Short mmCIF file of C-alpha atoms in Angstrom, two decimals:
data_model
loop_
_atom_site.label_atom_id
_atom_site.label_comp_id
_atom_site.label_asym_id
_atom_site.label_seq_id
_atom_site.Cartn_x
_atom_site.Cartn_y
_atom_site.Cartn_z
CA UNK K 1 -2.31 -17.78 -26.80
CA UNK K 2 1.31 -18.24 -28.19
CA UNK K 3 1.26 -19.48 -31.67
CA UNK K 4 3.88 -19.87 -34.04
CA UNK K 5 2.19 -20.02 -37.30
CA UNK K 6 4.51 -21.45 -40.05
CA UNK K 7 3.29 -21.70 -43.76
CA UNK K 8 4.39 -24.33 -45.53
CA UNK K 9 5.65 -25.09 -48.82
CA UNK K 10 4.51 -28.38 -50.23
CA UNK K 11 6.86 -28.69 -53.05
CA UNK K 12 9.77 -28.48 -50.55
CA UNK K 13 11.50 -31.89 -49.88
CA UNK K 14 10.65 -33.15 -46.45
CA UNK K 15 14.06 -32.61 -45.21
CA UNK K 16 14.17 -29.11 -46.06
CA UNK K 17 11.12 -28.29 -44.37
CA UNK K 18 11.84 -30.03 -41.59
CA UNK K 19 14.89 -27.68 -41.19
CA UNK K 20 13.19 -24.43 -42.10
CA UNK K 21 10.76 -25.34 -39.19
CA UNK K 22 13.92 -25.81 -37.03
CA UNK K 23 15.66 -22.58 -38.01
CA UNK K 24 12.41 -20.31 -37.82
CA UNK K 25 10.88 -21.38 -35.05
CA UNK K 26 11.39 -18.33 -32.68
CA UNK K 27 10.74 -15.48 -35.62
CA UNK K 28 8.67 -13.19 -36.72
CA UNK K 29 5.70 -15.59 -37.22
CA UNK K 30 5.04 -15.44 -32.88
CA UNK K 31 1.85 -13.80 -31.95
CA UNK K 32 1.91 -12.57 -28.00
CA UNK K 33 -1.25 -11.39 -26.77
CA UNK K 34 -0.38 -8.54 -23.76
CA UNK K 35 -2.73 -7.91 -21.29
CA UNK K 36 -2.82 -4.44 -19.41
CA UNK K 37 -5.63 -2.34 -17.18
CA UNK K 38 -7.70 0.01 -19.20
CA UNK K 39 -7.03 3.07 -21.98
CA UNK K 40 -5.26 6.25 -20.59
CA UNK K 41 -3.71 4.35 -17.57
CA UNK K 42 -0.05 4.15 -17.16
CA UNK K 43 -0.20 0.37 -17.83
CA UNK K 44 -2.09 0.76 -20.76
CA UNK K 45 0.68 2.51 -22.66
CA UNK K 46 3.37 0.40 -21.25
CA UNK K 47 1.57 -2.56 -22.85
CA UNK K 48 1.18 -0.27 -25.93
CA UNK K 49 4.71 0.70 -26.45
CA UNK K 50 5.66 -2.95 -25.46
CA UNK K 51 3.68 -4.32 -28.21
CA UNK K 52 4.79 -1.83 -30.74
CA UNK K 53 8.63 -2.68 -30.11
CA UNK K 54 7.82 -6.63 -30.21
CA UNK K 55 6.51 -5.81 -33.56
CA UNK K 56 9.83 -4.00 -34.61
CA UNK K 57 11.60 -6.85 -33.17
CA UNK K 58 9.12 -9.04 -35.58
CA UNK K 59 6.94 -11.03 -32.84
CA UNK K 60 3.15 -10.33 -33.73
CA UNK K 61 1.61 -8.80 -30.10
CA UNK K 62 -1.34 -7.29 -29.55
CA UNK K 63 -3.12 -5.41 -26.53
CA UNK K 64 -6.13 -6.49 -25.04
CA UNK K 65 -7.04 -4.20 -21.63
CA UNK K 66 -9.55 -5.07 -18.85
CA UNK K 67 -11.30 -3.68 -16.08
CA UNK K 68 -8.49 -4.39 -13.76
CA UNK K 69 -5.76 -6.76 -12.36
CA UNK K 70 -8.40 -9.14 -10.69
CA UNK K 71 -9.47 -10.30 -14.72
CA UNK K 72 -5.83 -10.08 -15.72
CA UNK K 73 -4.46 -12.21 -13.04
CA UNK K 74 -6.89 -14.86 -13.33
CA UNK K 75 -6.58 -15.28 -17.27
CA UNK K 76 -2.97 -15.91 -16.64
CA UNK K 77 -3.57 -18.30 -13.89
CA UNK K 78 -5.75 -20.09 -16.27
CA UNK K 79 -3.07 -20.10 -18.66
CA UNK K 80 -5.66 -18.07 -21.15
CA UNK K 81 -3.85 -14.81 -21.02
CA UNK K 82 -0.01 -14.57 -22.48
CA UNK K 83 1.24 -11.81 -20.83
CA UNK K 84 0.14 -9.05 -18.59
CA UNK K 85 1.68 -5.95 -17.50
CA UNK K 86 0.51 -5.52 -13.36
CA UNK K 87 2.43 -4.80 -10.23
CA UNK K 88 4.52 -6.66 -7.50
CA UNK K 89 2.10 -5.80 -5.04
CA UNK K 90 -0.60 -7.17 -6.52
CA UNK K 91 1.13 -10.28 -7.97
CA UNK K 92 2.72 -11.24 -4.65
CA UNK K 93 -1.27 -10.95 -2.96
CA UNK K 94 -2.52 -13.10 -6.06
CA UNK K 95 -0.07 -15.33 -5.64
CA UNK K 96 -0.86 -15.85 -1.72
CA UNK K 97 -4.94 -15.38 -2.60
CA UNK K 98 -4.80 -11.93 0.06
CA UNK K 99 -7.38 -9.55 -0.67
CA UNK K 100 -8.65 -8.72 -3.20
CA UNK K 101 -8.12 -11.62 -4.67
CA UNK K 102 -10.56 -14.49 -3.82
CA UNK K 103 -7.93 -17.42 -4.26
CA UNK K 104 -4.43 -18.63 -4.63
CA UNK K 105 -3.17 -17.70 -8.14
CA UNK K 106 0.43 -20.69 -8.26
CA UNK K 107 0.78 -20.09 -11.60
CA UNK K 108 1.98 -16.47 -12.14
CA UNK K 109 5.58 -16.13 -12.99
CA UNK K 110 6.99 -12.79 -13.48
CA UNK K 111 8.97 -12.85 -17.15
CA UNK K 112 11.08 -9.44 -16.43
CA UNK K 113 11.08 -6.08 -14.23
CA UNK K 114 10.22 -3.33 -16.51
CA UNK K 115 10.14 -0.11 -14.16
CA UNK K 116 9.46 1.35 -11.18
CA UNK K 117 6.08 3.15 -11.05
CA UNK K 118 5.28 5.71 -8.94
CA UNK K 119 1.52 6.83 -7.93
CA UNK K 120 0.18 9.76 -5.65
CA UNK K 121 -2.53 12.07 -4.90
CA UNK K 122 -3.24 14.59 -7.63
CA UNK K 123 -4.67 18.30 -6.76
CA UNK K 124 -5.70 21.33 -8.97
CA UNK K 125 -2.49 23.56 -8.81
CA UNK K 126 -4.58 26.55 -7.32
CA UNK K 127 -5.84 24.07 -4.35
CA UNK K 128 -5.19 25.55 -0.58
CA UNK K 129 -3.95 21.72 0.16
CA UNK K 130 -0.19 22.44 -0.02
CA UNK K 131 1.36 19.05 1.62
CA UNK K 132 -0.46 15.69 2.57
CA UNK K 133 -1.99 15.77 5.86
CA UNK K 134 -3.86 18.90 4.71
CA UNK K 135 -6.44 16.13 3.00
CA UNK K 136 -7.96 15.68 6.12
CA UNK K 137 -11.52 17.06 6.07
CA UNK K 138 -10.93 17.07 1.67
CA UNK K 139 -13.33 14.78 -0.91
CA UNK K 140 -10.94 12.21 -2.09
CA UNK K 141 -11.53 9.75 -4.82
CA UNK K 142 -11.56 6.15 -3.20
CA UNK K 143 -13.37 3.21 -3.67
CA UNK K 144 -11.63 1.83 -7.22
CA UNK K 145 -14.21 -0.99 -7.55
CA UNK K 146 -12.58 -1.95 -10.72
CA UNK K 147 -9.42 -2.04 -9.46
CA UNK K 148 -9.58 -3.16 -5.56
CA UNK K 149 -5.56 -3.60 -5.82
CA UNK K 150 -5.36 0.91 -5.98
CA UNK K 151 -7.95 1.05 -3.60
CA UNK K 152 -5.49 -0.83 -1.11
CA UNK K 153 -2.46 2.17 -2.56
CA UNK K 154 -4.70 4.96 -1.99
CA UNK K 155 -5.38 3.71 1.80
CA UNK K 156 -1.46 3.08 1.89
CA UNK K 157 -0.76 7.23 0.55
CA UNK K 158 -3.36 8.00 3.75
CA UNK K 159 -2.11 6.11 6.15
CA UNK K 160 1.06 7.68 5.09
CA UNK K 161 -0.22 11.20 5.51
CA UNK K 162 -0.87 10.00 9.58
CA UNK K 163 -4.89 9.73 8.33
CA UNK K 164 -7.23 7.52 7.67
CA UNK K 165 -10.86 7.25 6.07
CA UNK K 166 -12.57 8.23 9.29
CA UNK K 167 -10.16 11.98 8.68
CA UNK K 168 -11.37 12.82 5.00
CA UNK K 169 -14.68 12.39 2.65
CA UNK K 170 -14.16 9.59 0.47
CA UNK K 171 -16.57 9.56 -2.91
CA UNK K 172 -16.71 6.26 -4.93
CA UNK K 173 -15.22 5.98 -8.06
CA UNK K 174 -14.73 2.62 -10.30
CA UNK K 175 -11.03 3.58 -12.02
CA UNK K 176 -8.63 6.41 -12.13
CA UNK K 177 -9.51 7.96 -15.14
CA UNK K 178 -13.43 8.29 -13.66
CA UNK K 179 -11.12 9.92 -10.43
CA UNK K 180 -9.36 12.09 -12.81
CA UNK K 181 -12.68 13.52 -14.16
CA UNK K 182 -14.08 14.35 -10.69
CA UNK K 183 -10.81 16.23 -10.02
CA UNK K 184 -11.42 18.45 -12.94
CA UNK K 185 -15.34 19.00 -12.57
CA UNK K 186 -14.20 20.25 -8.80
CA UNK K 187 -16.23 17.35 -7.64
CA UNK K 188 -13.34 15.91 -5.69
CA UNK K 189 -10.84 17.36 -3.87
CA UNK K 190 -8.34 14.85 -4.31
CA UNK K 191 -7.36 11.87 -7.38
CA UNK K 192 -5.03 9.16 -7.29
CA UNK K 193 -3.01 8.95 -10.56
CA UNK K 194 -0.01 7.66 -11.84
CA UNK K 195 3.03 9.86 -12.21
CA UNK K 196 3.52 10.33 -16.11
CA UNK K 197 0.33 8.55 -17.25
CA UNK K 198 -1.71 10.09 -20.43
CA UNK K 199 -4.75 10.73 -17.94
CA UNK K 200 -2.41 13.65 -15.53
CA UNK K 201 -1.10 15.05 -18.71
CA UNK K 202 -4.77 15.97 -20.13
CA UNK K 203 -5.46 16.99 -17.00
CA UNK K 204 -2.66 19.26 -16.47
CA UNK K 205 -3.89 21.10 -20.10
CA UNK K 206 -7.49 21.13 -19.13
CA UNK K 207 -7.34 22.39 -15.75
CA UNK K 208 -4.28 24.76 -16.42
CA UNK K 209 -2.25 23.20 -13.53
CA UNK K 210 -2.14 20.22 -11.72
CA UNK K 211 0.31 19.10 -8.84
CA UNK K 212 1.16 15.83 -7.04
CA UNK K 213 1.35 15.41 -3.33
CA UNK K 214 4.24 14.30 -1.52
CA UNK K 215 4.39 11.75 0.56
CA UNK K 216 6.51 11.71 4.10
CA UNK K 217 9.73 9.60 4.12
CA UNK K 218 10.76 9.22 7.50
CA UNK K 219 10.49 6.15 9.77
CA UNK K 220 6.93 6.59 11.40
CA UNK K 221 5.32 7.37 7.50
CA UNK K 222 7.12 4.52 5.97
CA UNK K 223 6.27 2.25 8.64
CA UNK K 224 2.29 3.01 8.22
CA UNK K 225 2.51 2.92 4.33
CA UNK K 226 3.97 -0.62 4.69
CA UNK K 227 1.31 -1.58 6.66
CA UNK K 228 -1.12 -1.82 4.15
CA UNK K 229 1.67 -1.96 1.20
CA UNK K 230 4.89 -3.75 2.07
CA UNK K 231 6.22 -3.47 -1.75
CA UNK K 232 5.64 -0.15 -1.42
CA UNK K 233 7.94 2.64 -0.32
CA UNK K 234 8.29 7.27 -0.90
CA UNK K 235 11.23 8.13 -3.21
CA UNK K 236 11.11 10.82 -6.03
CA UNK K 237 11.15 10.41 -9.40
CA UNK K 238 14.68 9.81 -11.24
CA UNK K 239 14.15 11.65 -14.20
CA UNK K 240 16.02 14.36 -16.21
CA UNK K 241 12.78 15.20 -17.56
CA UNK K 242 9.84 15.66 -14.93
CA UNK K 243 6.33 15.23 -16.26
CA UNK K 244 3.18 17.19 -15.58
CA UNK K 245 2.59 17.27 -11.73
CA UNK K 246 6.10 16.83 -10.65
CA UNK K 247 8.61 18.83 -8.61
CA UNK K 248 12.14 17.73 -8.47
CA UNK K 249 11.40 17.02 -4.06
CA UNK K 250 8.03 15.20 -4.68
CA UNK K 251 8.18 11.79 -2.91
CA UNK K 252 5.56 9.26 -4.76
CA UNK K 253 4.50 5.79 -3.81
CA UNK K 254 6.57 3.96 -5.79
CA UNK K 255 6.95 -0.08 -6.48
CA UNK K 256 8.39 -2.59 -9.70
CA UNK K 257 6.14 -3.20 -12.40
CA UNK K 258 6.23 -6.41 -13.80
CA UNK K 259 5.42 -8.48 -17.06
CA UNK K 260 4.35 -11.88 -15.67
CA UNK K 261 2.96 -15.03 -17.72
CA UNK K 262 1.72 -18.62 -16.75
CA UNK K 263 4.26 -21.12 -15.36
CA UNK K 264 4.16 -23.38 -17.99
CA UNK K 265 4.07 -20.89 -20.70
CA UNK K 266 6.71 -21.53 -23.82
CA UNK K 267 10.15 -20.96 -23.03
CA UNK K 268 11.40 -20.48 -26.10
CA UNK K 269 8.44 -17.61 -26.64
CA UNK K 270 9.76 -16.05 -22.98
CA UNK K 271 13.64 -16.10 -24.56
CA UNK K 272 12.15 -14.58 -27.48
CA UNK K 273 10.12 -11.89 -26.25
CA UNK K 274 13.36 -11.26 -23.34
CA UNK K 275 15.57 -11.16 -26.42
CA UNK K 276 13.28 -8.70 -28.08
CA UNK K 277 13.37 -6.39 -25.23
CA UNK K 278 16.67 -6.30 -25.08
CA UNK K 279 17.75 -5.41 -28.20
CA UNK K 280 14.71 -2.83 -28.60
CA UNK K 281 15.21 -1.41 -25.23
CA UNK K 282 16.21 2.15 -26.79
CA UNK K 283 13.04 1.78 -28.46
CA UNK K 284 11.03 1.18 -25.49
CA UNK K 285 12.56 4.35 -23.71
CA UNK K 286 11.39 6.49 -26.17
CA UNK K 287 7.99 5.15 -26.09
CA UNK K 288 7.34 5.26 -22.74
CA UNK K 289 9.54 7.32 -20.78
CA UNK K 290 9.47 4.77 -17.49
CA UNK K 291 11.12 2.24 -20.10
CA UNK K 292 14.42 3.94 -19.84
CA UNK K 293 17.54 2.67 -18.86
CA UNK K 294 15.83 -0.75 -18.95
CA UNK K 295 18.20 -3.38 -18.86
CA UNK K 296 19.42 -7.00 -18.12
CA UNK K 297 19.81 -5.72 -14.40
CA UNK K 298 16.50 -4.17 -13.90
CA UNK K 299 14.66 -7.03 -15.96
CA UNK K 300 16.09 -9.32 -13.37
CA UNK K 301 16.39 -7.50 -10.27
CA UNK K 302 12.58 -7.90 -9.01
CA UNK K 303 12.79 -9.48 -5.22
CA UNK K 304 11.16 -11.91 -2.92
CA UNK K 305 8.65 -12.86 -5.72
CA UNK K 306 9.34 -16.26 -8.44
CA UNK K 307 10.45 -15.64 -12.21
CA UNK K 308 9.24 -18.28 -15.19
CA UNK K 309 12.37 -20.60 -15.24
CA UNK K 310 12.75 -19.58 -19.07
CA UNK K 311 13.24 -16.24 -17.72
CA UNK K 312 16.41 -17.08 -15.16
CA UNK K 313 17.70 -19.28 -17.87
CA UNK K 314 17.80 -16.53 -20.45
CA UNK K 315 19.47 -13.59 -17.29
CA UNK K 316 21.90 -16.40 -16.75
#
């Protein structure tokens, strides 16, 4: 959990010690411990390049990834966890105990807004599925059972489309990457993925072409999404720069992502780790390209869900 590790000098006079403790307390000697969902997932590097810019900002972090937010939310609950990078949707279920989570979780507090992610259903470039509702009858990766929270996205992107499970073939997968794989053996039709994440780019160069679905936008489709996903909601992608998948019309699902920690964690760790951000937020753009154009505004700007009160005291 949060340390700050301070070594001392015992030749010091009292007095000065006492006020090197005072004076140092927030630097370099804080170790953060980040928690995110598993390798070559779009959280993954987010927690990555998070970490690395912490470091550069001189707070000691780490990444530790697990099999999914139901592990992650509970270890901050518990007040075990520091920090974990996860979504609104899923905090504001964990928070209520709605499936998939098994009980309340009271203690999450989001710390800052760090971007919007969007997520959609990935084909192979050369597949005769041109727009959404042409999955009916496909194989589509579903199931997630390490991750129930994009198992309740995917049923938001069909239920989008007009469809549900009863319209396509589902085929059980544990994680996106394992979806990602069946998509490029041919023994899916259909993945979910995350817009920009390492897993679509390896795909794109493997398969020679991959291509993200878009969703519908108007009132009937965004009604049924938000059935299933109220955070949830089709825009495209605001980017100069498109990554692999991407045409400048494509609407993805698209929510916040969050970094959230326990309610009682250390304030003056939350100011630091805020401050850190902050001043290494060119830094985080060009580590992860969702990162950019972070900002005071965006950090704060999450709705309808409770911030750590270190957090609102630092924005204000």
């Amino acid at each position: 959990m949060f340390m700050l590790t301070i070594k001392s000098r015992l030749l010091l006079p009292l007095s000065l010690l006492i006020t090197g403790l005072l004076a140092s307390a927030p630097a370099a000697s804080q170790t953060v411990t980040i928690g995110t969902n598993q390798p070559g997932t779009l959280f993954y590097s987010t927690g990555v390049g998070l970490s690395e810019t912490l470091e550069n900002q001189g707070i000691n972090a780490r990444v530790q990834p697990y099999a999914g937010s139901g592990p992650l939310m509970a270890l901050v609950n518990q007040g075990e966890l520091d920090f974990a990078v996860v979504n609104v949707f899923e905090v504001s279920r964990a928070l209520d105990g709605e499936v998939p989570f098994n009980s309340e979780h009271p203690n999450l507090r989001v710390v800052a807004g760090l971007f919007e992610s969007q997520v959609g259903f990935l084909v192979d470039d050369d597949s005769d599925i041109q727009e959404l509702s042409d999955i009916a009858g496909k194989r589509v990766a579903a199931g997630y059972s390490s991750a129930p929270i994009i198992e309740l996205m995917r049923q938001a992107i069909v239920a989008n489309a007009g469809l549900s499970d009863s319209d396509i073939t589902t085929v059980s997968v544990p994680n996106t990457p394992r979806g990602g794989e069946l998509l490029s053996s041919g023994r899916v039709d259909v993945a979910f993925l995350s817009a920009g994440s390492g897993s679509v780019e390896e795909l794109e160069a493997s398969m020679g072409g991959v291509r993200f679905l878009s969703l519908y936008d108007d009132d009937a489709a965004v009604e049924a999404t938000q059935q299933i996903m109220p955070q949830g909601y089709p825009a495209p992608m605001d980017r100069e720069s498109l990554p692999a998948g991407i045409a400048a019309d494509t609407n993805l699902l698209t929510y916040a992502v969050v970094l959230v920690a326990h309610r009682d964690f250390d304030p003056a760790a939350i100011e630091s780790v805020l401050q850190a951000m902050e001043e290494g937020s060119e830094e985080l753009g060009n580590a992860v390209a969702n990162f950019r154009g972070i900002d005071r505004e965006r950090m704060r700007g999450v709705p309808n869900i409770p911030y750590h009160d270190a957090a609102l005291n630092y924005f204000d």
